[in-house]
Every structure is written in C-alpha cells, then in structure tokens.
PDB file of C-alpha atoms in Angstrom:
ATOM      1  CA  MET A   1      71.707  -7.378-140.566  1.00 49.00           C
ATOM      2  CA  SER A   2      71.510  -8.157-144.270  1.00 48.00           C
ATOM      3  CA  THR A   3      74.539  -8.831-146.469  1.00 49.00           C
ATOM      4  CA  ASN A   4      74.730  -5.139-147.481  1.00 52.00           C
ATOM      5  CA  GLY A   5      74.681  -3.910-143.898  1.00 56.00           C
ATOM      6  CA  ALA A   6      71.029  -2.880-143.777  1.00 49.00           C
ATOM      7  CA  PRO A   7      68.785  -4.200-140.994  1.00 49.00           C
ATOM      8  CA  VAL A   8      66.798  -7.293-141.892  1.00 48.00           C
ATOM      9  CA  PRO A   9      63.041  -6.741-141.444  1.00 45.00           C
ATOM     10  CA  PRO A  10      61.701  -9.173-138.850  1.00 42.00           C
ATOM     11  CA  PRO A  11      59.572 -11.987-140.296  1.00 41.00           C
ATOM     12  CA  GLN A  12      55.939 -12.336-139.334  1.00 38.00           C
ATOM     13  CA  PRO A  13      55.493 -13.951-135.897  1.00 35.00           C
ATOM     14  CA  SER A  14      53.733 -16.936-137.461  1.00 33.00           C
ATOM     15  CA  LEU A  15      56.979 -17.868-139.219  1.00 36.00           C
ATOM     16  CA  LEU A  16      59.086 -17.990-136.085  1.00 37.00           C
ATOM     17  CA  LYS A  17      58.275 -21.590-135.184  1.00 42.00           C
ATOM     18  CA  SER A  18      59.430 -24.467-137.299  1.00 48.00           C
ATOM     19  CA  THR A  19      56.847 -26.953-138.527  1.00 46.00           C
ATOM     20  CA  ALA A  20      57.494 -29.724-136.015  1.00 46.00           C
ATOM     21  CA  LEU A  21      57.434 -27.260-133.141  1.00 44.00           C
ATOM     22  CA  SER A  22      54.036 -25.898-134.092  1.00 43.00           C
ATOM     23  CA  ASN A  23      52.702 -29.436-134.453  1.00 52.00           C
ATOM     24  CA  GLY A  24      54.026 -30.396-131.029  1.00 55.00           C
ATOM     25  CA  THR A  25      55.902 -33.451-132.346  1.00 73.00           C
ATOM     26  CA  VAL A  26      59.397 -32.698-131.055  1.00 83.00           C
ATOM     27  CA  PRO A  27      60.841 -35.654-129.096  1.00 88.00           C
ATOM     28  CA  PRO A  28      61.776 -34.784-125.498  1.00 91.00           C
ATOM     29  CA  SER A  29      65.483 -35.315-126.199  1.00 94.00           C
ATOM     30  CA  VAL A  30      65.501 -32.651-128.960  1.00 96.00           C
ATOM     31  CA  PHE A  31      66.301 -29.009-128.222  1.00 96.00           C
ATOM     32  CA  THR A  32      66.108 -26.118-130.694  1.00 95.00           C
ATOM     33  CA  LEU A  33      67.651 -22.683-130.604  1.00 95.00           C
ATOM     34  CA  PRO A  34      65.234 -19.926-129.550  1.00 93.00           C
ATOM     35  CA  GLN A  35      63.187 -19.213-132.684  1.00 91.00           C
ATOM     36  CA  THR A  36      63.849 -15.463-132.810  1.00 95.00           C
ATOM     37  CA  ALA A  37      63.556 -12.997-135.677  1.00 96.00           C
ATOM     38  CA  GLN A  38      67.354 -12.737-135.708  1.00 96.00           C
ATOM     39  CA  LEU A  39      67.765 -16.483-136.145  1.00 97.00           C
ATOM     40  CA  GLU A  40      65.082 -16.537-138.853  1.00 97.00           C
ATOM     41  CA  ALA A  41      67.003 -13.799-140.680  1.00 97.00           C
ATOM     42  CA  LEU A  42      70.228 -15.821-140.565  1.00 97.00           C
ATOM     43  CA  TYR A  43      68.487 -18.907-141.917  1.00 98.00           C
ATOM     44  CA  THR A  44      66.798 -16.874-144.647  1.00 98.00           C
ATOM     45  CA  ILE A  45      70.228 -15.760-145.866  1.00 97.00           C
ATOM     46  CA  ILE A  46      71.794 -19.216-145.973  1.00 97.00           C
ATOM     47  CA  ARG A  47      68.687 -20.781-147.558  1.00 97.00           C
ATOM     48  CA  ASP A  48      68.684 -18.268-150.424  1.00 97.00           C
ATOM     49  CA  LYS A  49      70.091 -19.928-153.568  1.00 95.00           C
ATOM     50  CA  ASP A  50      71.499 -16.556-154.648  1.00 95.00           C
ATOM     51  CA  THR A  51      73.535 -15.996-151.484  1.00 96.00           C
ATOM     52  CA  SER A  52      77.249 -15.771-152.305  1.00 95.00           C
ATOM     53  CA  ARG A  53      79.649 -18.385-150.963  1.00 94.00           C
ATOM     54  CA  GLY A  54      81.312 -15.767-148.770  1.00 95.00           C
ATOM     55  CA  ASP A  55      78.019 -14.788-147.159  1.00 96.00           C
ATOM     56  CA  PHE A  56      77.006 -18.433-146.818  1.00 95.00           C
ATOM     57  CA  LEU A  57      80.234 -19.120-144.919  1.00 95.00           C
ATOM     58  CA  PHE A  58      79.867 -16.069-142.677  1.00 96.00           C
ATOM     59  CA  TYR A  59      76.226 -16.546-141.706  1.00 96.00           C
ATOM     60  CA  SER A  60      76.328 -20.333-141.380  1.00 96.00           C
ATOM     61  CA  ASP A  61      79.345 -19.902-139.088  1.00 95.00           C
ATOM     62  CA  ARG A  62      77.286 -17.557-136.914  1.00 96.00           C
ATOM     63  CA  ILE A  63      74.590 -20.200-136.546  1.00 97.00           C
ATOM     64  CA  ILE A  64      77.129 -22.943-135.874  1.00 96.00           C
ATOM     65  CA  ARG A  65      78.622 -20.982-133.007  1.00 95.00           C
ATOM     66  CA  LEU A  66      75.169 -20.483-131.475  1.00 96.00           C
ATOM     67  CA  LEU A  67      74.562 -24.221-131.741  1.00 97.00           C
ATOM     68  CA  VAL A  68      77.874 -25.113-130.113  1.00 96.00           C
ATOM     69  CA  GLU A  69      77.197 -22.708-127.240  1.00 95.00           C
ATOM     70  CA  GLU A  70      73.770 -24.295-126.736  1.00 96.00           C
ATOM     71  CA  GLY A  71      75.314 -27.762-126.839  1.00 96.00           C
ATOM     72  CA  LEU A  72      77.727 -26.788-124.062  1.00 94.00           C
ATOM     73  CA  ASN A  73      74.746 -25.687-121.960  1.00 94.00           C
ATOM     74  CA  HIS A  74      73.701 -29.342-121.784  1.00 95.00           C
ATOM     75  CA  LEU A  75      76.977 -30.619-120.358  1.00 94.00           C
ATOM     76  CA  PRO A  76      77.029 -31.431-116.633  1.00 92.00           C
ATOM     77  CA  VAL A  77      78.783 -29.080-114.231  1.00 93.00           C
ATOM     78  CA  VAL A  78      80.137 -29.340-110.708  1.00 94.00           C
ATOM     79  CA  LYS A  79      80.429 -26.692-108.034  1.00 95.00           C
ATOM     80  CA  LYS A  80      83.698 -24.754-108.129  1.00 95.00           C
ATOM     81  CA  THR A  81      84.932 -21.986-105.842  1.00 97.00           C
ATOM     82  CA  VAL A  82      87.524 -19.438-106.974  1.00 97.00           C
ATOM     83  CA  ILE A  83      89.200 -16.347-105.539  1.00 97.00           C
ATOM     84  CA  THR A  84      88.658 -13.151-107.558  1.00 97.00           C
ATOM     85  CA  PRO A  85      91.304 -10.399-108.017  1.00 97.00           C
ATOM     86  CA  THR A  86      89.562  -8.465-105.231  1.00 97.00           C
ATOM     87  CA  GLY A  87      90.304 -11.271-102.790  1.00 96.00           C
ATOM     88  CA  SER A  88      86.654 -12.279-102.660  1.00 97.00           C
ATOM     89  CA  THR A  89      85.394 -15.843-102.851  1.00 97.00           C
ATOM     90  CA  TYR A  90      83.072 -16.731-105.716  1.00 97.00           C
ATOM     91  CA  ALA A  91      81.071 -19.942-105.671  1.00 97.00           C
ATOM     92  CA  GLY A  92      80.504 -20.931-109.287  1.00 96.00           C
ATOM     93  CA  VAL A  93      80.608 -24.042-111.434  1.00 95.00           C
ATOM     94  CA  GLY A  94      82.989 -25.803-113.784  1.00 92.00           C
ATOM     95  CA  PHE A  95      82.480 -28.384-116.501  1.00 89.00           C
ATOM     96  CA  GLU A  96      82.533 -31.984-115.351  1.00 87.00           C
ATOM     97  CA  GLY A  97      84.894 -34.130-117.372  1.00 86.00           C
ATOM     98  CA  LYS A  98      86.574 -33.620-120.732  1.00 92.00           C
ATOM     99  CA  ILE A  99      84.886 -33.134-124.098  1.00 94.00           C
ATOM    100  CA  CYS A 100      85.764 -33.747-127.722  1.00 95.00           C
ATOM    101  CA  GLY A 101      84.156 -33.095-131.052  1.00 97.00           C
ATOM    102  CA  VAL A 102      83.529 -35.704-133.741  1.00 97.00           C
ATOM    103  CA  SER A 103      82.655 -34.459-137.220  1.00 96.00           C
ATOM    104  CA  ILE A 104      80.846 -36.585-139.786  1.00 95.00           C
ATOM    105  CA  LEU A 105      82.810 -36.002-143.002  1.00 91.00           C
ATOM    106  CA  ARG A 106      82.775 -33.976-145.041  1.00 83.00           C
ATOM    107  CA  ALA A 107      80.159 -31.394-144.184  1.00 90.00           C
ATOM    108  CA  GLY A 108      80.629 -31.855-140.448  1.00 92.00           C
ATOM    109  CA  GLU A 109      84.169 -30.490-140.725  1.00 93.00           C
ATOM    110  CA  ALA A 110      82.616 -27.057-141.322  1.00 90.00           C
ATOM    111  CA  MET A 111      81.451 -27.070-137.698  1.00 94.00           C
ATOM    112  CA  GLU A 112      84.872 -27.748-136.190  1.00 94.00           C
ATOM    113  CA  ALA A 113      85.988 -24.112-136.260  1.00 91.00           C
ATOM    114  CA  GLY A 114      82.903 -23.042-134.307  1.00 91.00           C
ATOM    115  CA  LEU A 115      83.714 -25.620-131.640  1.00 94.00           C
ATOM    116  CA  ARG A 116      87.354 -24.542-131.438  1.00 93.00           C
ATOM    117  CA  GLU A 117      86.323 -20.896-131.074  1.00 92.00           C
ATOM    118  CA  VAL A 118      84.578 -21.619-127.786  1.00 89.00           C
ATOM    119  CA  CYS A 119      86.597 -24.613-126.530  1.00 89.00           C
ATOM    120  CA  ARG A 120      90.323 -23.991-126.575  1.00 84.00           C
ATOM    121  CA  SER A 121      92.522 -26.948-127.537  1.00 85.00           C
ATOM    122  CA  VAL A 122      89.509 -29.251-127.904  1.00 93.00           C
ATOM    123  CA  ARG A 123      90.270 -32.659-129.355  1.00 95.00           C
ATOM    124  CA  ILE A 124      88.552 -33.469-132.675  1.00 96.00           C
ATOM    125  CA  GLY A 125      87.740 -36.886-134.086  1.00 97.00           C
ATOM    126  CA  LYS A 126      86.487 -37.690-137.579  1.00 96.00           C
ATOM    127  CA  ILE A 127      84.205 -40.283-139.075  1.00 96.00           C
ATOM    128  CA  LEU A 128      83.350 -41.007-142.715  1.00 95.00           C
ATOM    129  CA  ILE A 129      80.110 -42.800-143.500  1.00 92.00           C
ATOM    130  CA  GLN A 130      78.769 -43.428-146.991  1.00 87.00           C
ATOM    131  CA  ARG A 131      76.060 -45.557-148.502  1.00 75.00           C
ATOM    132  CA  ASP A 132      77.021 -49.114-149.381  1.00 71.00           C
ATOM    133  CA  GLU A 133      76.047 -49.509-153.034  1.00 67.00           C
ATOM    134  CA  GLU A 134      75.212 -53.197-152.566  1.00 71.00           C
ATOM    135  CA  THR A 135      73.112 -52.967-149.408  1.00 70.00           C
ATOM    136  CA  THR A 136      72.095 -49.245-149.711  1.00 66.00           C
ATOM    137  CA  GLN A 137      72.784 -49.017-145.956  1.00 78.00           C
ATOM    138  CA  PRO A 138      75.172 -46.532-144.298  1.00 86.00           C
ATOM    139  CA  LYS A 139      78.668 -48.003-144.042  1.00 87.00           C
ATOM    140  CA  LEU A 140      81.699 -46.925-142.029  1.00 92.00           C
ATOM    141  CA  PHE A 141      84.648 -46.118-144.274  1.00 92.00           C
ATOM    142  CA  TYR A 142      86.972 -44.286-141.871  1.00 93.00           C
ATOM    143  CA  SER A 143      87.180 -43.182-138.257  1.00 95.00           C
ATOM    144  CA  LYS A 144      89.804 -41.595-136.058  1.00 96.00           C
ATOM    145  CA  PHE A 145      89.105 -40.728-132.428  1.00 96.00           C
ATOM    146  CA  PRO A 146      91.090 -39.597-129.391  1.00 95.00           C
ATOM    147  CA  GLN A 147      92.381 -42.667-127.567  1.00 94.00           C
ATOM    148  CA  ASP A 148      90.436 -41.772-124.430  1.00 95.00           C
ATOM    149  CA  ILE A 149      87.163 -40.965-126.206  1.00 97.00           C
ATOM    150  CA  ALA A 150      85.257 -43.426-124.005  1.00 96.00           C
ATOM    151  CA  LYS A 151      85.990 -41.134-121.028  1.00 94.00           C
ATOM    152  CA  ARG A 152      84.869 -37.927-122.769  1.00 96.00           C
ATOM    153  CA  TYR A 153      81.600 -36.190-123.554  1.00 96.00           C
ATOM    154  CA  VAL A 154      81.233 -36.155-127.333  1.00 97.00           C
ATOM    155  CA  LEU A 155      79.752 -33.374-129.452  1.00 98.00           C
ATOM    156  CA  LEU A 156      78.788 -35.079-132.728  1.00 98.00           C
ATOM    157  CA  LEU A 157      78.790 -32.561-135.588  1.00 97.00           C
ATOM    158  CA  ASP A 158      76.845 -32.756-138.854  1.00 96.00           C
ATOM    159  CA  PRO A 159      74.941 -29.800-140.357  1.00 95.00           C
ATOM    160  CA  MET A 160      71.961 -31.681-141.829  1.00 95.00           C
ATOM    161  CA  LEU A 161      69.760 -34.468-140.451  1.00 95.00           C
ATOM    162  CA  ALA A 162      67.593 -35.890-143.242  1.00 93.00           C
ATOM    163  CA  THR A 163      66.713 -39.589-142.880  1.00 91.00           C
ATOM    164  CA  GLY A 164      69.039 -40.029-139.920  1.00 92.00           C
ATOM    165  CA  GLY A 165      70.894 -42.998-141.402  1.00 92.00           C
ATOM    166  CA  SER A 166      74.414 -41.540-141.263  1.00 93.00           C
ATOM    167  CA  ALA A 167      73.935 -40.042-137.801  1.00 95.00           C
ATOM    168  CA  ILE A 168      72.612 -43.343-136.423  1.00 96.00           C
ATOM    169  CA  LYS A 169      75.593 -45.204-137.869  1.00 95.00           C
ATOM    170  CA  ALA A 170      77.963 -42.617-136.395  1.00 96.00           C
ATOM    171  CA  VAL A 171      76.469 -43.062-132.933  1.00 97.00           C
ATOM    172  CA  ASP A 172      76.671 -46.851-133.302  1.00 97.00           C
ATOM    173  CA  VAL A 173      80.392 -46.505-134.043  1.00 96.00           C
ATOM    174  CA  LEU A 174      80.942 -44.169-131.075  1.00 97.00           C
ATOM    175  CA  MET A 175      79.162 -46.578-128.733  1.00 97.00           C
ATOM    176  CA  GLU A 176      81.220 -49.461-130.119  1.00 96.00           C
ATOM    177  CA  ASN A 177      84.248 -47.421-129.054  1.00 97.00           C
ATOM    178  CA  GLY A 178      82.956 -47.214-125.496  1.00 97.00           C
ATOM    179  CA  VAL A 179      81.118 -43.876-125.479  1.00 97.00           C
ATOM    180  CA  PRO A 180      77.856 -44.144-123.489  1.00 97.00           C
ATOM    181  CA  GLU A 181      74.725 -42.971-125.296  1.00 97.00           C
ATOM    182  CA  ASP A 182      73.973 -40.295-122.716  1.00 96.00           C
ATOM    183  CA  ARG A 183      77.448 -38.744-123.115  1.00 97.00           C
ATOM    184  CA  ILE A 184      76.845 -37.862-126.773  1.00 98.00           C
ATOM    185  CA  ILE A 185      75.253 -34.605-127.937  1.00 98.00           C
ATOM    186  CA  PHE A 186      74.344 -34.381-131.625  1.00 98.00           C
ATOM    187  CA  ILE A 187      74.507 -30.846-133.076  1.00 98.00           C
ATOM    188  CA  ASN A 188      73.109 -29.830-136.478  1.00 96.00           C
ATOM    189  CA  LEU A 189      71.734 -26.789-138.310  1.00 97.00           C
ATOM    190  CA  ILE A 190      68.616 -28.229-139.955  1.00 97.00           C
ATOM    191  CA  SER A 191      66.629 -31.390-139.240  1.00 96.00           C
ATOM    192  CA  SER A 192      63.671 -33.118-140.807  1.00 95.00           C
ATOM    193  CA  PRO A 193      60.871 -34.290-138.469  1.00 95.00           C
ATOM    194  CA  GLU A 194      61.186 -37.792-139.922  1.00 94.00           C
ATOM    195  CA  GLY A 195      64.911 -37.948-139.210  1.00 94.00           C
ATOM    196  CA  LEU A 196      64.476 -36.629-135.693  1.00 95.00           C
ATOM    197  CA  ARG A 197      61.820 -39.205-134.868  1.00 94.00           C
ATOM    198  CA  THR A 198      63.880 -42.101-136.247  1.00 94.00           C
ATOM    199  CA  PHE A 199      67.062 -40.927-134.524  1.00 96.00           C
ATOM    200  CA  SER A 200      65.426 -40.176-131.166  1.00 96.00           C
ATOM    201  CA  GLU A 201      63.538 -43.463-131.066  1.00 95.00           C
ATOM    202  CA  LYS A 202      66.844 -45.285-131.607  1.00 96.00           C
ATOM    203  CA  PHE A 203      68.729 -43.217-129.001  1.00 97.00           C
ATOM    204  CA  PRO A 204      66.242 -41.762-126.491  1.00 96.00           C
ATOM    205  CA  ARG A 205      68.960 -40.792-123.974  1.00 96.00           C
ATOM    206  CA  LEU A 206      71.036 -38.870-126.517  1.00 97.00           C
ATOM    207  CA  LYS A 207      70.387 -35.119-126.726  1.00 97.00           C
ATOM    208  CA  VAL A 208      69.981 -33.409-130.107  1.00 98.00           C
ATOM    209  CA  ILE A 209      70.630 -29.685-130.550  1.00 97.00           C
ATOM    210  CA  THR A 210      69.211 -28.384-133.824  1.00 97.00           C
ATOM    211  CA  GLY A 211      68.850 -24.877-135.144  1.00 97.00           C
ATOM    212  CA  TRP A 212      65.691 -25.437-137.187  1.00 97.00           C
ATOM    213  CA  ILE A 213      63.217 -28.238-137.864  1.00 96.00           C
ATOM    214  CA  ASP A 214      61.992 -28.085-141.460  1.00 96.00           C
ATOM    215  CA  GLN A 215      58.766 -29.281-143.083  1.00 95.00           C
ATOM    216  CA  GLY A 216      59.941 -32.741-144.046  1.00 95.00           C
ATOM    217  CA  LEU A 217      61.519 -34.855-146.793  1.00 94.00           C
ATOM    218  CA  ASN A 218      60.578 -34.994-150.462  1.00 93.00           C
ATOM    219  CA  GLU A 219      60.458 -38.129-152.624  1.00 91.00           C
ATOM    220  CA  LYS A 220      64.267 -37.997-153.016  1.00 89.00           C
ATOM    221  CA  ALA A 221      64.760 -37.722-149.229  1.00 89.00           C
ATOM    222  CA  TYR A 222      65.919 -34.100-149.527  1.00 92.00           C
ATOM    223  CA  ILE A 223      65.019 -31.764-146.663  1.00 96.00           C
ATOM    224  CA  ILE A 224      62.311 -29.260-147.678  1.00 96.00           C
ATOM    225  CA  PRO A 225      62.647 -26.277-147.823  1.00 96.00           C
ATOM    226  CA  GLY A 226      66.217 -26.978-146.735  1.00 95.00           C
ATOM    227  CA  LEU A 227      69.235 -25.141-148.082  1.00 95.00           C
ATOM    228  CA  GLY A 228      70.594 -27.534-150.687  1.00 92.00           C
ATOM    229  CA  ASP A 229      73.806 -29.506-150.310  1.00 91.00           C
ATOM    230  CA  PHE A 230      75.600 -27.891-147.366  1.00 92.00           C
ATOM    231  CA  GLY A 231      78.994 -29.314-148.350  1.00 86.00           C
ATOM    232  CA  GLU A 232      78.700 -28.144-151.952  1.00 88.00           C
ATOM    233  CA  ARG A 233      77.707 -24.630-150.912  1.00 89.00           C
ATOM    234  CA  ARG A 234      80.403 -24.529-148.257  1.00 87.00           C
ATOM    235  CA  TYR A 235      83.373 -25.822-150.205  1.00 84.00           C
ATOM    236  CA  CYS A 236      82.637 -25.197-153.875  1.00 78.00           C
ATOM    237  CA  GLU A 237      82.726 -21.859-155.696  1.00 65.00           C
TER     238      GLU A 237
END
C-alpha cells in the first residue's frame, strides 16, 4: 500500500533482485529477505527523499520487523514437547539458549523496538563507535552489555552497512567480551557489496541478515542509491 492507502503497483520483475544478487557475488554467510514486489514497494517509500518523517518511521519499522523475524529463523532450536488444551501431545521446537540485542548507536537504536515486539523482555546492549580523527579508524567510545552476554546469542543491529568499518569494530568488541563469532547475527536494512565482502571475509562464521544489497559506494563512501542518513531521517524533523 502507498502512503495514501492506494495499492502500490508492483515493480518490473527485473528490479526485484538487488545488484549483488544478480551478479552472484553474495558471500555464503549473507542472507537477504525474499525480494518480493511488496518489499520493493516498502524500500521505494523509504528511499524517496520526499517521504515524510512519519511515513519513513512507519515503513522502515515494517522492514525492521521482517528483518528481526528472519534473524530469529537462524537461531538454533531444540526439540520440545508440549500438551495442548485438548490434552494432545505436540512435538515441536524451542529456542536454544538466551538472546540479546546490541545496537550500534545511534541509528541502531531505531531497530530495538522491532526486536522487542517479537522478543518479550529481551535484553539490549549498546555500543558507540566513531571515527578516530587522528587515525581515521573506527574507535570504541562506549559500550554496555548484559553481564552474561558471553552466554547469549547476539543480534547486532545497525541499519546501514557501507564500508563495514563500524560493524567490524563492533564485532571485535563483542568477541573481546567473550561472544563467539558464530553466536552473532548482524541485521541491517541496506548493505553495499563492498561492505559485505569486507565484513564476511573478516568473520566468515557470522551470519548477516540484510534487507537489500545496493549497487555500491560512491567516492564519499555513501551507499548508492541508498536512502541518505538513516539517523537524520529517523530522528530529525
């Protein structure tokens, strides 16, 4: 549906695959949402520079929830048997172990609500990484995690993956705090092929869930076509 309630015309089938998908360059540890007409319509709305802040919030939140649900699909499960209200036995599954979210400030905080909507009482950690003006490298400025984070599966939240520098630093910090690489799932809305390659080569056992893989980076390392500064569009009028 469009912002005025009218159905959104489906895009041409040739547009339904992101660039890296069509080129077959997606690393094996990277998973994208199904590239449907509905998802394309949601991304078209949030990419539009004329979309209002209210609509940007609403439609980006829809995508975030889809991403979180997909991320949960990649968590391990164990067999679990329950008794239904009819007295019948049902052999199902349950999640193995505890999870927590860790948002990369500040844009990653926008994804916390989507996680809380599907995981009641989930613990949330935060990490702030900025560029060191002297070295130009990502630098840790602040972190706060659950005390038992080393025993949890971690959903790392950041909406945009451009060069991959901040995300790589965030994973380094998590691993320094005892979280194994293969217990981290990185969730984001839009990725660049360059960032995905760099990130996945560094952490081949870490799964990445992304909504869309864009064309690439421009000379300023901005994602193209992208959607601009996610934090600015999310938090500023």
